[in-house]
Short mmCIF file of C-alpha atoms in Angstrom, two decimals:
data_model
loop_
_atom_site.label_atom_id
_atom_site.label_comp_id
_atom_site.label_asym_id
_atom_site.label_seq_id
_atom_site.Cartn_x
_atom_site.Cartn_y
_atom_site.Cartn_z
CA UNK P 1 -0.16 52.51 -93.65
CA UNK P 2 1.70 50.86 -91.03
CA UNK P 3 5.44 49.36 -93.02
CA UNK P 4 6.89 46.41 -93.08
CA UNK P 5 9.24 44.84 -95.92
CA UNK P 6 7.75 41.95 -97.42
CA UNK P 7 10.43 39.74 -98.53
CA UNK P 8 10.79 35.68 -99.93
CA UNK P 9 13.28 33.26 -99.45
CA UNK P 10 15.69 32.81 -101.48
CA UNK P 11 18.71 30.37 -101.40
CA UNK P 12 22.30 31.30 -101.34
CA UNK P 13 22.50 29.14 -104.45
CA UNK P 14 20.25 31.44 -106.64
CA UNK P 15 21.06 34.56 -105.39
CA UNK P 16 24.93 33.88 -106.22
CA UNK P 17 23.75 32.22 -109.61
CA UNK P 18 20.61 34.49 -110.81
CA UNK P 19 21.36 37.65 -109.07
CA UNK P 20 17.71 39.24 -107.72
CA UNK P 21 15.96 38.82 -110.65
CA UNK P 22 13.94 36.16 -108.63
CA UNK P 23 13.07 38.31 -105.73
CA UNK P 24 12.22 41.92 -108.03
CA UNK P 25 9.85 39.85 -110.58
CA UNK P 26 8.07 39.22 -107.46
CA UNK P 27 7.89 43.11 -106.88
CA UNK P 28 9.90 42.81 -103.25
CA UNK P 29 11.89 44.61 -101.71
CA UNK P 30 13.60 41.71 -98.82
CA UNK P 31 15.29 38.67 -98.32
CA UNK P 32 15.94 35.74 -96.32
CA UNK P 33 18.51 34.06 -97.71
CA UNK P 34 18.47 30.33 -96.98
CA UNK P 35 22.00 28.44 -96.78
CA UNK P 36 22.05 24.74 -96.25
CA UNK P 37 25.77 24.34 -98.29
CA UNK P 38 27.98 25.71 -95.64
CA UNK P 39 31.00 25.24 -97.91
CA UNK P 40 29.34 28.31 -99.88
CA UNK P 41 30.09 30.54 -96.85
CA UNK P 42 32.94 31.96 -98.02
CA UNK P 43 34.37 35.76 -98.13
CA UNK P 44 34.44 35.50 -101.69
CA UNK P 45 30.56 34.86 -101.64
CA UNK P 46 30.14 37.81 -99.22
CA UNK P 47 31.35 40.19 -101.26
CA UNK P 48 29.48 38.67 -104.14
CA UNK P 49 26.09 38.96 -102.59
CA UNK P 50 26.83 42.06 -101.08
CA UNK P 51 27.66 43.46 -104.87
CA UNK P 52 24.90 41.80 -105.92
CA UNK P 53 22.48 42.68 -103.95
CA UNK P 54 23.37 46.35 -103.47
CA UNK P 55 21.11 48.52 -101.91
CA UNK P 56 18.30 47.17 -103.88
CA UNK P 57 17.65 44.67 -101.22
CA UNK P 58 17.51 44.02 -98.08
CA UNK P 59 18.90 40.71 -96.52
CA UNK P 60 16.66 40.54 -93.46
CA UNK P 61 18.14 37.32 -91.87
CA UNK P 62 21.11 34.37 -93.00
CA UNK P 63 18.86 31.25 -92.51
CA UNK P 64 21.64 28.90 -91.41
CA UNK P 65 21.26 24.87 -92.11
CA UNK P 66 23.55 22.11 -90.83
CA UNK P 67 25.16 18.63 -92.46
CA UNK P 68 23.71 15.27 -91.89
CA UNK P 69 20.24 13.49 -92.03
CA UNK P 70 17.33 15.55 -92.10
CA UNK P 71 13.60 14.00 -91.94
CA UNK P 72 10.52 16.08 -91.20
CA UNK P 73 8.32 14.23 -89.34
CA UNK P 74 7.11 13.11 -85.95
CA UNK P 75 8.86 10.14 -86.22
CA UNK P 76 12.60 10.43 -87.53
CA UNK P 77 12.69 14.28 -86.98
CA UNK P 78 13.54 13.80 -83.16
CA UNK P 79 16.64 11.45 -83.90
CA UNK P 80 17.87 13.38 -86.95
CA UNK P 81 17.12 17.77 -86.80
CA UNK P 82 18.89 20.81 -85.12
CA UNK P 83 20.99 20.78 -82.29
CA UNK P 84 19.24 18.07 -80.32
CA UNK P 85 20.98 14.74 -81.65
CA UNK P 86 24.08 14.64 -79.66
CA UNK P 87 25.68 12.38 -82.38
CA UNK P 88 25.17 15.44 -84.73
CA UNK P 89 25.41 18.87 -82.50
CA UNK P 90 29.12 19.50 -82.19
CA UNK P 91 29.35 19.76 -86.45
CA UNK P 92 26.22 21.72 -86.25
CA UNK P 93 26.85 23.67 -83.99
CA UNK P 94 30.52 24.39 -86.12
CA UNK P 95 27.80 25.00 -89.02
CA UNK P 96 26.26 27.27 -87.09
CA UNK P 97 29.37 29.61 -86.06
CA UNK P 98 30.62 29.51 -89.78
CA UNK P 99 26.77 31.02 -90.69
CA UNK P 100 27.21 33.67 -88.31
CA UNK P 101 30.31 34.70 -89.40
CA UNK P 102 29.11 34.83 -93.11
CA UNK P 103 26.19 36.97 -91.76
CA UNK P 104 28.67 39.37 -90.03
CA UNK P 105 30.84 39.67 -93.49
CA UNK P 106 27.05 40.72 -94.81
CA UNK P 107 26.57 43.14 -92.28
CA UNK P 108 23.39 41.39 -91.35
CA UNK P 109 22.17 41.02 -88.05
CA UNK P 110 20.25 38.19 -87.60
CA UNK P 111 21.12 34.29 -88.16
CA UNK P 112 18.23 31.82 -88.08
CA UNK P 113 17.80 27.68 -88.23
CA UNK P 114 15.56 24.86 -86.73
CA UNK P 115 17.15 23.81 -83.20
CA UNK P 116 15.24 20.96 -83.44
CA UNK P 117 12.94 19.10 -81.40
CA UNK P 118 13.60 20.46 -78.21
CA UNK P 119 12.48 18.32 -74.98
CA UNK P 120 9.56 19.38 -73.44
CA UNK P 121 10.27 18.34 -70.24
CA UNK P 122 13.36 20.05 -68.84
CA UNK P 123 14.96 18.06 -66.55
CA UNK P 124 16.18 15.46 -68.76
CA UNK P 125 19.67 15.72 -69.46
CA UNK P 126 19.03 15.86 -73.26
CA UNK P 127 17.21 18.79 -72.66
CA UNK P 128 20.12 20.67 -70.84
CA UNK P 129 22.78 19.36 -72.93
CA UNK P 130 20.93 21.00 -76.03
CA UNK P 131 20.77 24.07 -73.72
CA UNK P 132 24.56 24.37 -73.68
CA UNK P 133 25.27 23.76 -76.95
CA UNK P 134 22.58 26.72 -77.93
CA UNK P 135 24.45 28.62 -75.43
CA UNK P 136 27.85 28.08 -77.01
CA UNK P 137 26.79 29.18 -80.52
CA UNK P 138 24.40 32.26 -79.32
CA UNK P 139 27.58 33.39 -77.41
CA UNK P 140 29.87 32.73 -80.09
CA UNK P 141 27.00 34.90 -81.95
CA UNK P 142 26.89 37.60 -79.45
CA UNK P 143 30.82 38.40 -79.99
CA UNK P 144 30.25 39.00 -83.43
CA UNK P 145 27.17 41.17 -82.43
CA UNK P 146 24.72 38.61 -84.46
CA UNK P 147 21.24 37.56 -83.02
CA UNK P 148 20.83 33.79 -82.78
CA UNK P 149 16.83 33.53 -83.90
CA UNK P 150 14.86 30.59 -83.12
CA UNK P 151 12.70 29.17 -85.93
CA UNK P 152 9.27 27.95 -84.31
CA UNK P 153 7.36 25.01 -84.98
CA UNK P 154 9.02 21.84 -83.38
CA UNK P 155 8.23 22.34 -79.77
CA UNK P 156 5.56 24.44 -77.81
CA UNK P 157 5.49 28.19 -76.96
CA UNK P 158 6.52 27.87 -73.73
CA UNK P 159 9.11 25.47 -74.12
CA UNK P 160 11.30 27.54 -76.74
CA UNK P 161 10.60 30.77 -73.72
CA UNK P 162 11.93 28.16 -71.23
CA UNK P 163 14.74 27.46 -73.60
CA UNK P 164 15.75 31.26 -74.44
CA UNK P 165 15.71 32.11 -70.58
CA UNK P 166 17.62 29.20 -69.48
CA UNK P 167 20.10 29.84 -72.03
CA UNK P 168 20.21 33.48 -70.51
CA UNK P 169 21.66 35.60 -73.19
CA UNK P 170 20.32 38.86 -74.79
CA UNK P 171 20.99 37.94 -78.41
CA UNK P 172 18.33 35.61 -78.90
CA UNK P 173 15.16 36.25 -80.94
CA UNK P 174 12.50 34.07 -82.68
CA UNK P 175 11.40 33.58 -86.59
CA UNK P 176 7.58 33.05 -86.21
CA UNK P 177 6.63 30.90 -88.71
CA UNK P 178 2.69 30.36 -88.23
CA UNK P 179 2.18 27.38 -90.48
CA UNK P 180 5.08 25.17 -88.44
CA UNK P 181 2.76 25.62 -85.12
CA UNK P 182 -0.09 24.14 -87.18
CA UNK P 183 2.00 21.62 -88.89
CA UNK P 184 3.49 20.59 -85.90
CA UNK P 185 0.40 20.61 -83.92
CA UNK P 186 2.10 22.65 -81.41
CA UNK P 187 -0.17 25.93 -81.10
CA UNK P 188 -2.31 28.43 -82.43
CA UNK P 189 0.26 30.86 -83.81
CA UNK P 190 -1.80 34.10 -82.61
CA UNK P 191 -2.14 33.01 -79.02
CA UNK P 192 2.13 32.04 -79.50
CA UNK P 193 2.36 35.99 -80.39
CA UNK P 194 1.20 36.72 -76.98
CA UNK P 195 3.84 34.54 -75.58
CA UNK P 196 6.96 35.43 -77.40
CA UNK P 197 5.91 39.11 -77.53
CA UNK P 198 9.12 41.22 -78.35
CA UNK P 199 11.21 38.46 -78.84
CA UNK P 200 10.17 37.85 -82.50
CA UNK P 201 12.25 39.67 -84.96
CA UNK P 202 11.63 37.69 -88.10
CA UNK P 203 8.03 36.25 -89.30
CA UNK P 204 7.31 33.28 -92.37
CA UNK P 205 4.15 33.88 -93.75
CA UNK P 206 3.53 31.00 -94.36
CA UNK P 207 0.11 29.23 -94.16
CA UNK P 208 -1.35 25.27 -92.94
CA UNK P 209 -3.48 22.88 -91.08
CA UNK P 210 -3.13 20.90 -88.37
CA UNK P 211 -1.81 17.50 -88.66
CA UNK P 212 -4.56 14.71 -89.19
CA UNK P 213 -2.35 11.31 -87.67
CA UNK P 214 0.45 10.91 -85.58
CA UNK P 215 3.44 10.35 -87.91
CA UNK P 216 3.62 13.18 -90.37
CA UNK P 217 3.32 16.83 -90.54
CA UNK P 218 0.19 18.96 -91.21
CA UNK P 219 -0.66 20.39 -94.63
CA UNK P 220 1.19 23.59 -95.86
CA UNK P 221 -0.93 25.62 -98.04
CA UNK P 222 -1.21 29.14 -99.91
CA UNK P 223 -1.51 31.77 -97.36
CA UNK P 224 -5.43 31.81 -97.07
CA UNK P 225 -6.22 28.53 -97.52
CA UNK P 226 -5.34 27.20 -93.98
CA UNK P 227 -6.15 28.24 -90.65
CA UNK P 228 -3.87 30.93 -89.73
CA UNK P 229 -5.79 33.98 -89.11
CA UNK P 230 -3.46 36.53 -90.51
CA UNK P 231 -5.62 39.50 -90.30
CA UNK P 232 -5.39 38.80 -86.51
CA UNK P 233 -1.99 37.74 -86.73
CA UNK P 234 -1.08 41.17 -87.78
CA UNK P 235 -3.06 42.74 -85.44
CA UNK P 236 -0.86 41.02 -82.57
CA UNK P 237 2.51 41.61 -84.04
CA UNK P 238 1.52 45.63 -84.81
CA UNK P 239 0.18 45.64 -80.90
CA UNK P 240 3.98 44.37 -80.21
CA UNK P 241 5.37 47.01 -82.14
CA UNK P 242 6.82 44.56 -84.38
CA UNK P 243 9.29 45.86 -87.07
CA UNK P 244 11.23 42.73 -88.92
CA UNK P 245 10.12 41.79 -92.25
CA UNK P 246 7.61 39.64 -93.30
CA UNK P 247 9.19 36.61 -95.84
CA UNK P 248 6.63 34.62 -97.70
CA UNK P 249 7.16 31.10 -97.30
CA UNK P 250 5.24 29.04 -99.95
CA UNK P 251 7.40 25.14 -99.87
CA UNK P 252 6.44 23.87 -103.72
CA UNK P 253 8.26 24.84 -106.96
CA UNK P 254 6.96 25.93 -110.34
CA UNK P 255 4.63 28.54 -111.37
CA UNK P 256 1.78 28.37 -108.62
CA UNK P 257 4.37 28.80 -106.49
CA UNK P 258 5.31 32.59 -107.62
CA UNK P 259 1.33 32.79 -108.30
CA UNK P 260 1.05 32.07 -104.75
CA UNK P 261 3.90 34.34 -103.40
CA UNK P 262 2.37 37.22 -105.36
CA UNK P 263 -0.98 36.38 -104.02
CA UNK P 264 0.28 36.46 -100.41
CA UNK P 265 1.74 40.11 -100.82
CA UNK P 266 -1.55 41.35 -102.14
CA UNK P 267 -2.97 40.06 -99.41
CA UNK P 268 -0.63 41.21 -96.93
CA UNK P 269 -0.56 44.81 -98.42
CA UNK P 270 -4.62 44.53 -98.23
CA UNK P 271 -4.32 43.95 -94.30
CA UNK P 272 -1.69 46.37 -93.49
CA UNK P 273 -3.62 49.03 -95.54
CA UNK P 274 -6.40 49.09 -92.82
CA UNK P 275 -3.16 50.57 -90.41
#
């Protein structure tokens, strides 16, 4: 059988608070550990998740946040996510640097986060400003010897390869998350594979629809219940050699969520059997 961890999120919160209880009742082995509080990325809390998670665990990626508004749509998600609102970036981008320093007192090697809604078209000079401020924190990255990954899902295939080669360093990598190019109506997420190739080095399993108006975000659903074609999906990454982990993504709380987590890693184990 071809291997590959299969992980879950988990915030920084719960991991420091209930240990890994929540990711070994799920039966998994990996981690990505989500951190919106930056004021939790301390040394202290390094060596406390480093203790607690031991070698039990594997932390496959820091997924870095950043203060200030946040709304997830068509509409307000332009003005207010990542690195693209120039009234936000520079204590972003400070958010940034402190997660990739956290990472490197993890010994981790990957940080991750939404850059936002990058401009499609690239000669604007929003566009290029976001480009040197990605620049900035990827090469503040690169001296610590941390990759600066790319969540997908709020603009096109192309233009996140546009944005990684105009940027034009060798520490950045992308977190496929299939559902977000549904959601976002941005692509089919196994033709994306075929454009990002060897860049990806993290994957959300993570399943949805297309969006039905033009204001808010597609459906996310249990992983089977959408339209990602996983079996395929895997298929394309395993062609790529891919090697990361694959984190279940499954964004509601209570029981059917962990009934839904557990159902995705039967499902993925199914798939990855037939390797």
């Amino acid at each position: 059988m071809y291997h590959l961890d299969i992980g879950v999120i988990i915030s920084l919160e719960s991991l420091l608070k209930n240990g890994t209880e929540e990711i070994e009742v799920l039966g998994l082995n990996s981690c990505q550990v989500n951190a919106w509080d930056i004021d939790l990325l301390t040394e202290d809390n390094a060596k406390r998740v480093r203790k607690i998670v031991g070698d039990n665990i594997n932390i496959s990626s820091l997924w870095v946040g950043w203060p200030g508004p946040k709304v997830w749509d068509f509409i307000d998600g332009p003005l207010t996510l990542g690195l693209v609102p120039a009234e936000f970036r520079y204590a972003r981008m400070e958010a940034l640097k402190k997660g990739a320093r956290f990472a490197k007192m993890l010994d981790i090697t990957d940080i991750t986060t939404h850059v936002g809604f990058i401009p499609e078209n690239p000669s604007t000079t929003e566009y290029r400003e976001t480009v040197i401020a990605i620049r900035e924190v990827a090469s503040y990255c690169k001296n610590l010897g941390i990759y600066f990954n790319f969540e997908t899902g709020q603009e096109t295939p192309i233009t996140l390869i546009r944005t990684i080669e105009d940027t034009g360093l060798d520490n950045l990598g992308i977190n496929l998350d299939p559902a977000n190019l549904l959601l976002y109506g941005k692509a089919n997420p196994v033709d994306a594979v075929d454009i990002y190739k060897n860049l990806i080095r993290g994957v959300h399993v993570k399943d949805g629809k297309y969006p039905t108006d033009g204001r808010h975000l597609g459906e996310e659903t249990a992983m089977g219940e959408g339209m990602v074609n996983f079996p395929l999906l895997l298929d394309r990454l395993i062609k790529y050699n891919y090697q990361g982990a694959l984190t279940i993504e499954r964004e509601i709380t209570g029981p059917k969520q962990k009934e839904d987590i557990i159902k995705a890693k039967e499902i993925l184990l199914d798939i990855l059997q037939k390797y």
